[in-house]
PDB file of C-alpha atoms in Angstrom:
ATOM      1  CA  UNK S   1      17.955 103.211 117.580  1.00 35.00           C
ATOM      2  CA  UNK S   2      21.305 101.473 118.291  1.00 41.00           C
ATOM      3  CA  UNK S   3      22.634 101.961 121.798  1.00 47.00           C
ATOM      4  CA  UNK S   4      26.421 102.247 121.740  1.00 48.00           C
ATOM      5  CA  UNK S   5      28.935 101.373 124.445  1.00 52.00           C
ATOM      6  CA  UNK S   6      26.890  98.932 126.526  1.00 55.00           C
ATOM      7  CA  UNK S   7      28.840  98.150 129.705  1.00 63.00           C
ATOM      8  CA  UNK S   8      28.796  94.348 129.322  1.00 89.00           C
ATOM      9  CA  UNK S   9      30.145  94.470 125.782  1.00 95.00           C
ATOM     10  CA  UNK S  10      33.885  94.422 125.119  1.00 97.00           C
ATOM     11  CA  UNK S  11      33.652  94.785 121.320  1.00 98.00           C
ATOM     12  CA  UNK S  12      30.850  96.392 119.304  1.00 98.00           C
ATOM     13  CA  UNK S  13      30.791  96.912 115.551  1.00 98.00           C
ATOM     14  CA  UNK S  14      27.756  98.522 113.949  1.00 97.00           C
ATOM     15  CA  UNK S  15      27.286  98.542 110.145  1.00 97.00           C
ATOM     16  CA  UNK S  16      31.063  98.696 109.610  1.00 98.00           C
ATOM     17  CA  UNK S  17      32.809  98.914 106.242  1.00 97.00           C
ATOM     18  CA  UNK S  18      36.609  99.045 105.995  1.00 95.00           C
ATOM     19  CA  UNK S  19      38.466  99.829 102.754  1.00 92.00           C
ATOM     20  CA  UNK S  20      42.248  99.526 102.424  1.00 90.00           C
ATOM     21  CA  UNK S  21      43.991 102.624 101.114  1.00 84.00           C
ATOM     22  CA  UNK S  22      44.093 102.577  97.315  1.00 82.00           C
ATOM     23  CA  UNK S  23      41.347  99.951  97.005  1.00 86.00           C
ATOM     24  CA  UNK S  24      37.919 100.595  95.516  1.00 84.00           C
ATOM     25  CA  UNK S  25      35.905  97.935  97.334  1.00 88.00           C
ATOM     26  CA  UNK S  26      35.545  97.311 101.081  1.00 92.00           C
ATOM     27  CA  UNK S  27      37.552  94.428 102.560  1.00 94.00           C
ATOM     28  CA  UNK S  28      34.780  93.968 105.140  1.00 96.00           C
ATOM     29  CA  UNK S  29      31.206  95.069 104.519  1.00 96.00           C
ATOM     30  CA  UNK S  30      28.221  95.810 106.753  1.00 97.00           C
ATOM     31  CA  UNK S  31      29.730  94.081 109.791  1.00 98.00           C
ATOM     32  CA  UNK S  32      27.588  93.932 112.918  1.00 98.00           C
ATOM     33  CA  UNK S  33      29.290  92.174 115.803  1.00 97.00           C
ATOM     34  CA  UNK S  34      29.126  92.188 119.583  1.00 97.00           C
ATOM     35  CA  UNK S  35      31.543  90.326 121.858  1.00 98.00           C
ATOM     36  CA  UNK S  36      30.674  90.190 125.544  1.00 97.00           C
ATOM     37  CA  UNK S  37      33.228  90.610 128.306  1.00 96.00           C
ATOM     38  CA  UNK S  38      34.811  87.260 129.119  1.00 97.00           C
ATOM     39  CA  UNK S  39      33.680  85.610 125.883  1.00 97.00           C
ATOM     40  CA  UNK S  40      35.950  83.456 123.700  1.00 98.00           C
ATOM     41  CA  UNK S  41      34.996  83.888 120.045  1.00 98.00           C
ATOM     42  CA  UNK S  42      36.621  82.327 116.983  1.00 97.00           C
ATOM     43  CA  UNK S  43      36.202  83.824 113.511  1.00 97.00           C
ATOM     44  CA  UNK S  44      36.684  81.345 110.701  1.00 93.00           C
ATOM     45  CA  UNK S  45      36.718  81.627 106.938  1.00 90.00           C
ATOM     46  CA  UNK S  46      38.916  80.962 103.909  1.00 88.00           C
ATOM     47  CA  UNK S  47      41.862  83.163 102.993  1.00 87.00           C
ATOM     48  CA  UNK S  48      40.697  86.541 101.757  1.00 88.00           C
ATOM     49  CA  UNK S  49      37.391  86.416 103.629  1.00 92.00           C
ATOM     50  CA  UNK S  50      38.157  89.528 105.708  1.00 95.00           C
ATOM     51  CA  UNK S  51      39.192  87.911 108.997  1.00 96.00           C
ATOM     52  CA  UNK S  52      42.465  89.834 109.375  1.00 95.00           C
ATOM     53  CA  UNK S  53      40.799  93.083 108.351  1.00 96.00           C
ATOM     54  CA  UNK S  54      38.180  92.509 111.034  1.00 97.00           C
ATOM     55  CA  UNK S  55      40.847  92.143 113.742  1.00 97.00           C
ATOM     56  CA  UNK S  56      42.764  95.182 112.452  1.00 96.00           C
ATOM     57  CA  UNK S  57      39.536  97.185 112.525  1.00 97.00           C
ATOM     58  CA  UNK S  58      38.768  96.135 116.107  1.00 97.00           C
ATOM     59  CA  UNK S  59      42.348  97.066 117.038  1.00 96.00           C
ATOM     60  CA  UNK S  60      42.008 100.521 115.486  1.00 94.00           C
ATOM     61  CA  UNK S  61      44.648  99.812 112.831  1.00 93.00           C
ATOM     62  CA  UNK S  62      42.238 100.309 109.933  1.00 91.00           C
ATOM     63  CA  UNK S  63      40.069 103.371 109.488  1.00 86.00           C
ATOM     64  CA  UNK S  64      36.428 102.541 108.953  1.00 94.00           C
ATOM     65  CA  UNK S  65      34.648 104.184 106.049  1.00 94.00           C
ATOM     66  CA  UNK S  66      31.187 103.550 107.433  1.00 96.00           C
ATOM     67  CA  UNK S  67      29.752 102.557 110.784  1.00 97.00           C
ATOM     68  CA  UNK S  68      30.959 102.606 114.372  1.00 97.00           C
ATOM     69  CA  UNK S  69      33.582 100.592 116.294  1.00 97.00           C
ATOM     70  CA  UNK S  70      33.336 100.603 120.088  1.00 97.00           C
ATOM     71  CA  UNK S  71      35.914  98.738 122.197  1.00 97.00           C
ATOM     72  CA  UNK S  72      35.729  98.739 126.003  1.00 96.00           C
ATOM     73  CA  UNK S  73      33.091 101.448 125.703  1.00 95.00           C
ATOM     74  CA  UNK S  74      35.421 103.740 123.712  1.00 95.00           C
ATOM     75  CA  UNK S  75      34.876 104.988 120.167  1.00 95.00           C
ATOM     76  CA  UNK S  76      37.918 103.713 118.262  1.00 95.00           C
ATOM     77  CA  UNK S  77      37.768 106.576 115.777  1.00 91.00           C
ATOM     78  CA  UNK S  78      38.906 108.900 118.592  1.00 90.00           C
ATOM     79  CA  UNK S  79      40.476 106.750 121.318  1.00 91.00           C
ATOM     80  CA  UNK S  80      42.327 103.911 119.590  1.00 92.00           C
ATOM     81  CA  UNK S  81      45.761 104.731 121.060  1.00 90.00           C
ATOM     82  CA  UNK S  82      44.380 104.713 124.590  1.00 91.00           C
ATOM     83  CA  UNK S  83      42.378 101.517 124.097  1.00 95.00           C
ATOM     84  CA  UNK S  84      45.244  99.606 122.443  1.00 93.00           C
ATOM     85  CA  UNK S  85      47.134  99.753 125.745  1.00 93.00           C
ATOM     86  CA  UNK S  86      44.611  97.177 126.972  1.00 95.00           C
ATOM     87  CA  UNK S  87      44.679  95.015 123.820  1.00 97.00           C
ATOM     88  CA  UNK S  88      47.106  92.158 123.283  1.00 96.00           C
ATOM     89  CA  UNK S  89      47.497  91.614 119.536  1.00 96.00           C
ATOM     90  CA  UNK S  90      49.221  88.692 117.831  1.00 96.00           C
ATOM     91  CA  UNK S  91      49.491  89.513 114.103  1.00 92.00           C
ATOM     92  CA  UNK S  92      49.365  86.963 111.331  1.00 85.00           C
ATOM     93  CA  UNK S  93      52.598  85.406 110.056  1.00 69.00           C
ATOM     94  CA  UNK S  94      54.979  87.677 111.944  1.00 70.00           C
ATOM     95  CA  UNK S  95      58.432  87.008 110.529  1.00 65.00           C
ATOM     96  CA  UNK S  96      61.370  89.150 111.624  1.00 65.00           C
ATOM     97  CA  UNK S  97      64.304  89.881 109.331  1.00 69.00           C
ATOM     98  CA  UNK S  98      67.437  87.987 110.458  1.00 71.00           C
ATOM     99  CA  UNK S  99      69.304  91.303 110.618  1.00 72.00           C
ATOM    100  CA  UNK S 100      66.925  92.750 113.234  1.00 72.00           C
ATOM    101  CA  UNK S 101      69.073  93.148 116.385  1.00 79.00           C
ATOM    102  CA  UNK S 102      66.361  92.683 119.038  1.00 89.00           C
ATOM    103  CA  UNK S 103      66.728  89.686 121.294  1.00 95.00           C
ATOM    104  CA  UNK S 104      63.648  87.719 122.361  1.00 96.00           C
ATOM    105  CA  UNK S 105      63.673  89.116 125.907  1.00 96.00           C
ATOM    106  CA  UNK S 106      63.491  92.684 124.545  1.00 94.00           C
ATOM    107  CA  UNK S 107      60.658  91.832 122.152  1.00 94.00           C
ATOM    108  CA  UNK S 108      58.572  90.309 124.941  1.00 96.00           C
ATOM    109  CA  UNK S 109      59.317  93.352 127.134  1.00 95.00           C
ATOM    110  CA  UNK S 110      57.853  95.544 124.376  1.00 93.00           C
ATOM    111  CA  UNK S 111      54.505  94.228 125.530  1.00 94.00           C
ATOM    112  CA  UNK S 112      54.976  96.308 128.687  1.00 93.00           C
ATOM    113  CA  UNK S 113      55.425  99.648 126.906  1.00 88.00           C
ATOM    114  CA  UNK S 114      51.692 100.244 126.594  1.00 83.00           C
ATOM    115  CA  UNK S 115      51.502 100.205 130.391  1.00 82.00           C
ATOM    116  CA  UNK S 116      54.703 102.090 131.246  1.00 80.00           C
ATOM    117  CA  UNK S 117      55.174 104.345 128.209  1.00 76.00           C
ATOM    118  CA  UNK S 118      57.675 103.996 125.374  1.00 69.00           C
ATOM    119  CA  UNK S 119      60.130 106.512 126.841  1.00 74.00           C
ATOM    120  CA  UNK S 120      60.346 104.807 130.247  1.00 79.00           C
ATOM    121  CA  UNK S 121      62.607 101.896 131.102  1.00 86.00           C
ATOM    122  CA  UNK S 122      61.032  98.637 132.324  1.00 87.00           C
ATOM    123  CA  UNK S 123      61.419  98.110 136.068  1.00 91.00           C
ATOM    124  CA  UNK S 124      61.965  94.860 137.950  1.00 94.00           C
ATOM    125  CA  UNK S 125      58.247  94.096 138.001  1.00 95.00           C
ATOM    126  CA  UNK S 126      57.996  94.534 134.221  1.00 95.00           C
ATOM    127  CA  UNK S 127      60.964  92.217 133.740  1.00 95.00           C
ATOM    128  CA  UNK S 128      59.385  89.605 136.021  1.00 96.00           C
ATOM    129  CA  UNK S 129      56.125  89.759 134.068  1.00 96.00           C
ATOM    130  CA  UNK S 130      57.972  89.323 130.758  1.00 96.00           C
ATOM    131  CA  UNK S 131      59.992  86.411 132.119  1.00 97.00           C
ATOM    132  CA  UNK S 132      56.823  84.743 133.386  1.00 97.00           C
ATOM    133  CA  UNK S 133      55.214  85.153 129.948  1.00 97.00           C
ATOM    134  CA  UNK S 134      58.228  83.462 128.353  1.00 97.00           C
ATOM    135  CA  UNK S 135      58.038  80.658 130.904  1.00 97.00           C
ATOM    136  CA  UNK S 136      54.325  80.111 130.295  1.00 97.00           C
ATOM    137  CA  UNK S 137      54.823  79.842 126.535  1.00 97.00           C
ATOM    138  CA  UNK S 138      58.016  77.805 126.938  1.00 96.00           C
ATOM    139  CA  UNK S 139      60.560  80.055 125.228  1.00 96.00           C
ATOM    140  CA  UNK S 140      62.932  80.781 128.124  1.00 95.00           C
ATOM    141  CA  UNK S 141      65.764  79.073 126.252  1.00 95.00           C
ATOM    142  CA  UNK S 142      65.430  81.633 123.443  1.00 92.00           C
ATOM    143  CA  UNK S 143      65.477  84.674 125.745  1.00 95.00           C
ATOM    144  CA  UNK S 144      68.918  85.927 124.694  1.00 95.00           C
ATOM    145  CA  UNK S 145      68.769  84.932 121.026  1.00 94.00           C
ATOM    146  CA  UNK S 146      68.024  87.430 118.214  1.00 92.00           C
ATOM    147  CA  UNK S 147      64.396  87.006 117.192  1.00 92.00           C
ATOM    148  CA  UNK S 148      65.356  87.057 113.521  1.00 89.00           C
ATOM    149  CA  UNK S 149      67.390  83.878 113.998  1.00 89.00           C
ATOM    150  CA  UNK S 150      64.393  81.876 115.211  1.00 91.00           C
ATOM    151  CA  UNK S 151      62.104  79.711 113.113  1.00 90.00           C
ATOM    152  CA  UNK S 152      58.667  80.971 112.107  1.00 89.00           C
ATOM    153  CA  UNK S 153      56.999  78.874 114.807  1.00 91.00           C
ATOM    154  CA  UNK S 154      59.417  80.110 117.460  1.00 92.00           C
ATOM    155  CA  UNK S 155      58.838  83.718 116.445  1.00 92.00           C
ATOM    156  CA  UNK S 156      55.111  83.127 116.666  1.00 93.00           C
ATOM    157  CA  UNK S 157      55.511  81.941 120.260  1.00 95.00           C
ATOM    158  CA  UNK S 158      57.511  85.101 121.027  1.00 95.00           C
ATOM    159  CA  UNK S 159      54.653  87.266 119.747  1.00 95.00           C
ATOM    160  CA  UNK S 160      52.156  85.347 121.871  1.00 96.00           C
ATOM    161  CA  UNK S 161      54.398  85.839 124.917  1.00 97.00           C
ATOM    162  CA  UNK S 162      54.637  89.563 124.142  1.00 96.00           C
ATOM    163  CA  UNK S 163      50.835  89.817 124.052  1.00 97.00           C
ATOM    164  CA  UNK S 164      50.558  87.952 127.365  1.00 96.00           C
ATOM    165  CA  UNK S 165      53.192  90.201 128.973  1.00 97.00           C
ATOM    166  CA  UNK S 166      51.002  93.169 128.136  1.00 96.00           C
ATOM    167  CA  UNK S 167      48.428  91.865 130.655  1.00 96.00           C
ATOM    168  CA  UNK S 168      45.600  92.774 128.292  1.00 97.00           C
ATOM    169  CA  UNK S 169      41.877  92.852 128.866  1.00 97.00           C
ATOM    170  CA  UNK S 170      41.194  91.943 125.222  1.00 98.00           C
ATOM    171  CA  UNK S 171      43.291  89.388 123.310  1.00 98.00           C
ATOM    172  CA  UNK S 172      43.240  89.474 119.481  1.00 98.00           C
ATOM    173  CA  UNK S 173      44.820  86.430 117.831  1.00 98.00           C
ATOM    174  CA  UNK S 174      45.333  86.311 114.063  1.00 96.00           C
ATOM    175  CA  UNK S 175      46.083  82.729 112.954  1.00 94.00           C
ATOM    176  CA  UNK S 176      48.157  82.141 116.125  1.00 94.00           C
ATOM    177  CA  UNK S 177      48.886  78.479 115.295  1.00 93.00           C
ATOM    178  CA  UNK S 178      49.752  78.792 111.599  1.00 88.00           C
ATOM    179  CA  UNK S 179      53.506  78.142 111.986  1.00 87.00           C
ATOM    180  CA  UNK S 180      53.305  75.656 114.858  1.00 91.00           C
ATOM    181  CA  UNK S 181      53.645  71.883 114.705  1.00 92.00           C
ATOM    182  CA  UNK S 182      50.767  69.731 115.949  1.00 92.00           C
ATOM    183  CA  UNK S 183      52.117  69.276 119.480  1.00 94.00           C
ATOM    184  CA  UNK S 184      52.940  72.988 119.893  1.00 93.00           C
ATOM    185  CA  UNK S 185      49.539  73.957 118.479  1.00 94.00           C
ATOM    186  CA  UNK S 186      47.752  71.793 121.037  1.00 95.00           C
ATOM    187  CA  UNK S 187      49.895  73.022 123.932  1.00 95.00           C
ATOM    188  CA  UNK S 188      49.631  76.728 123.070  1.00 95.00           C
ATOM    189  CA  UNK S 189      45.884  76.377 122.516  1.00 96.00           C
ATOM    190  CA  UNK S 190      45.498  74.867 125.986  1.00 96.00           C
ATOM    191  CA  UNK S 191      47.634  77.648 127.494  1.00 96.00           C
ATOM    192  CA  UNK S 192      45.557  80.370 125.831  1.00 96.00           C
ATOM    193  CA  UNK S 193      42.334  78.760 127.069  1.00 97.00           C
ATOM    194  CA  UNK S 194      43.718  78.580 130.609  1.00 96.00           C
ATOM    195  CA  UNK S 195      44.930  82.195 130.550  1.00 96.00           C
ATOM    196  CA  UNK S 196      41.569  83.300 129.184  1.00 97.00           C
ATOM    197  CA  UNK S 197      39.841  81.876 132.255  1.00 97.00           C
ATOM    198  CA  UNK S 198      42.465  82.694 134.881  1.00 95.00           C
ATOM    199  CA  UNK S 199      42.909  86.314 133.781  1.00 95.00           C
ATOM    200  CA  UNK S 200      39.295  87.067 132.893  1.00 95.00           C
ATOM    201  CA  UNK S 201      40.176  87.838 129.282  1.00 97.00           C
ATOM    202  CA  UNK S 202      37.960  88.475 126.319  1.00 98.00           C
ATOM    203  CA  UNK S 203      39.456  86.626 123.336  1.00 98.00           C
ATOM    204  CA  UNK S 204      38.776  87.103 119.642  1.00 98.00           C
ATOM    205  CA  UNK S 205      40.715  84.710 117.422  1.00 98.00           C
ATOM    206  CA  UNK S 206      40.694  84.156 113.667  1.00 96.00           C
ATOM    207  CA  UNK S 207      41.666  81.026 111.766  1.00 93.00           C
ATOM    208  CA  UNK S 208      41.054  79.359 108.414  1.00 88.00           C
ATOM    209  CA  UNK S 209      41.430  75.911 109.994  1.00 87.00           C
ATOM    210  CA  UNK S 210      38.348  74.332 111.543  1.00 86.00           C
ATOM    211  CA  UNK S 211      40.552  71.938 113.495  1.00 86.00           C
ATOM    212  CA  UNK S 212      42.281  74.892 115.220  1.00 90.00           C
ATOM    213  CA  UNK S 213      39.171  76.092 117.042  1.00 93.00           C
ATOM    214  CA  UNK S 214      40.103  75.974 120.764  1.00 94.00           C
ATOM    215  CA  UNK S 215      38.064  73.831 123.134  1.00 91.00           C
ATOM    216  CA  UNK S 216      37.269  76.922 125.218  1.00 94.00           C
ATOM    217  CA  UNK S 217      35.579  78.677 122.291  1.00 96.00           C
ATOM    218  CA  UNK S 218      31.958  79.589 123.009  1.00 96.00           C
ATOM    219  CA  UNK S 219      30.931  81.052 119.662  1.00 97.00           C
ATOM    220  CA  UNK S 220      32.064  80.688 116.062  1.00 96.00           C
ATOM    221  CA  UNK S 221      31.596  83.419 113.481  1.00 96.00           C
ATOM    222  CA  UNK S 222      31.890  82.552 109.786  1.00 94.00           C
ATOM    223  CA  UNK S 223      33.128  85.107 107.244  1.00 94.00           C
ATOM    224  CA  UNK S 224      33.063  84.922 103.467  1.00 91.00           C
ATOM    225  CA  UNK S 225      33.853  87.688 100.975  1.00 92.00           C
ATOM    226  CA  UNK S 226      34.048  90.333 103.661  1.00 95.00           C
ATOM    227  CA  UNK S 227      30.744  89.537 105.332  1.00 96.00           C
ATOM    228  CA  UNK S 228      29.547  87.555 108.330  1.00 96.00           C
ATOM    229  CA  UNK S 229      27.409  84.747 106.910  1.00 92.00           C
ATOM    230  CA  UNK S 230      26.791  82.585 109.993  1.00 91.00           C
ATOM    231  CA  UNK S 231      27.461  82.450 113.710  1.00 94.00           C
ATOM    232  CA  UNK S 232      26.563  80.407 116.736  1.00 94.00           C
ATOM    233  CA  UNK S 233      27.655  77.584 119.019  1.00 94.00           C
ATOM    234  CA  UNK S 234      30.734  75.865 117.501  1.00 92.00           C
ATOM    235  CA  UNK S 235      29.315  72.436 116.617  1.00 88.00           C
ATOM    236  CA  UNK S 236      26.102  73.861 115.145  1.00 88.00           C
ATOM    237  CA  UNK S 237      27.961  76.507 113.161  1.00 88.00           C
ATOM    238  CA  UNK S 238      30.374  73.980 111.676  1.00 82.00           C
ATOM    239  CA  UNK S 239      27.368  71.978 110.494  1.00 80.00           C
ATOM    240  CA  UNK S 240      26.008  75.150 108.881  1.00 76.00           C
ATOM    241  CA  UNK S 241      29.299  75.563 107.015  1.00 74.00           C
ATOM    242  CA  UNK S 242      28.988  72.065 105.611  1.00 69.00           C
ATOM    243  CA  UNK S 243      25.390  72.766 104.582  1.00 66.00           C
ATOM    244  CA  UNK S 244      26.295  76.089 102.953  1.00 61.00           C
ATOM    245  CA  UNK S 245      29.118  74.358 101.052  1.00 57.00           C
ATOM    246  CA  UNK S 246      30.811  77.680 100.294  1.00 50.00           C
ATOM    247  CA  UNK S 247      34.111  77.358 102.101  1.00 50.00           C
ATOM    248  CA  UNK S 248      35.862  74.575 100.276  1.00 54.00           C
ATOM    249  CA  UNK S 249      36.917  73.010 103.576  1.00 47.00           C
ATOM    250  CA  UNK S 250      36.903  69.367 104.485  1.00 38.00           C
ATOM    251  CA  UNK S 251      36.753  68.157 108.078  1.00 34.00           C
TER     252      UNK S 251
END
């Protein structure tokens, strides 16, 4: 008998299937996954392997058709809105329309609304937290620019800063380095690793790029065709990928 909601587990998925509306087949199938509090886990796999769907399911953005999703001890089928207040989520390939009027400072401040409520105005402490998040990521110079006028990489940094400003317990990162140049990728990766340790975060990140796995990562999970096919310590799991020869990657 499966015991749900164990206190040392931040994320628990038991026999989970998720099907997108209008689709006939599950995007992820029979997923069993546990992430401990304080763990840094990277999910890798080619495009279309179900990585994004997995993060959306953990975040309560996709309704499961089978199984159970428990986050921070809460059943996400009933408590997703409450739990998401403690989840910092960086979506994949966020690109804002140039006509969107929000300036960067306001977008980062949106990370505070889960704590203070959408209908309440940020106070001085909220503003300080947002400004510190921008400083950490290195986007202070963009603070008063419309987000839609920034490059894809700059917008990606804004979304990371917004997630940090939320002061989350769980950080979900969907291809967070995809629009960044090599230097920015290395710097942001180091920052995320440092914040993970300093703030006692639990981090679940997905990427298709083996070279983007952060140094802090403790466990790698491999997905293919909607299923988890391997997992373990990073170096050993990468060797398994090469042996399986199913990903079409080259190191």
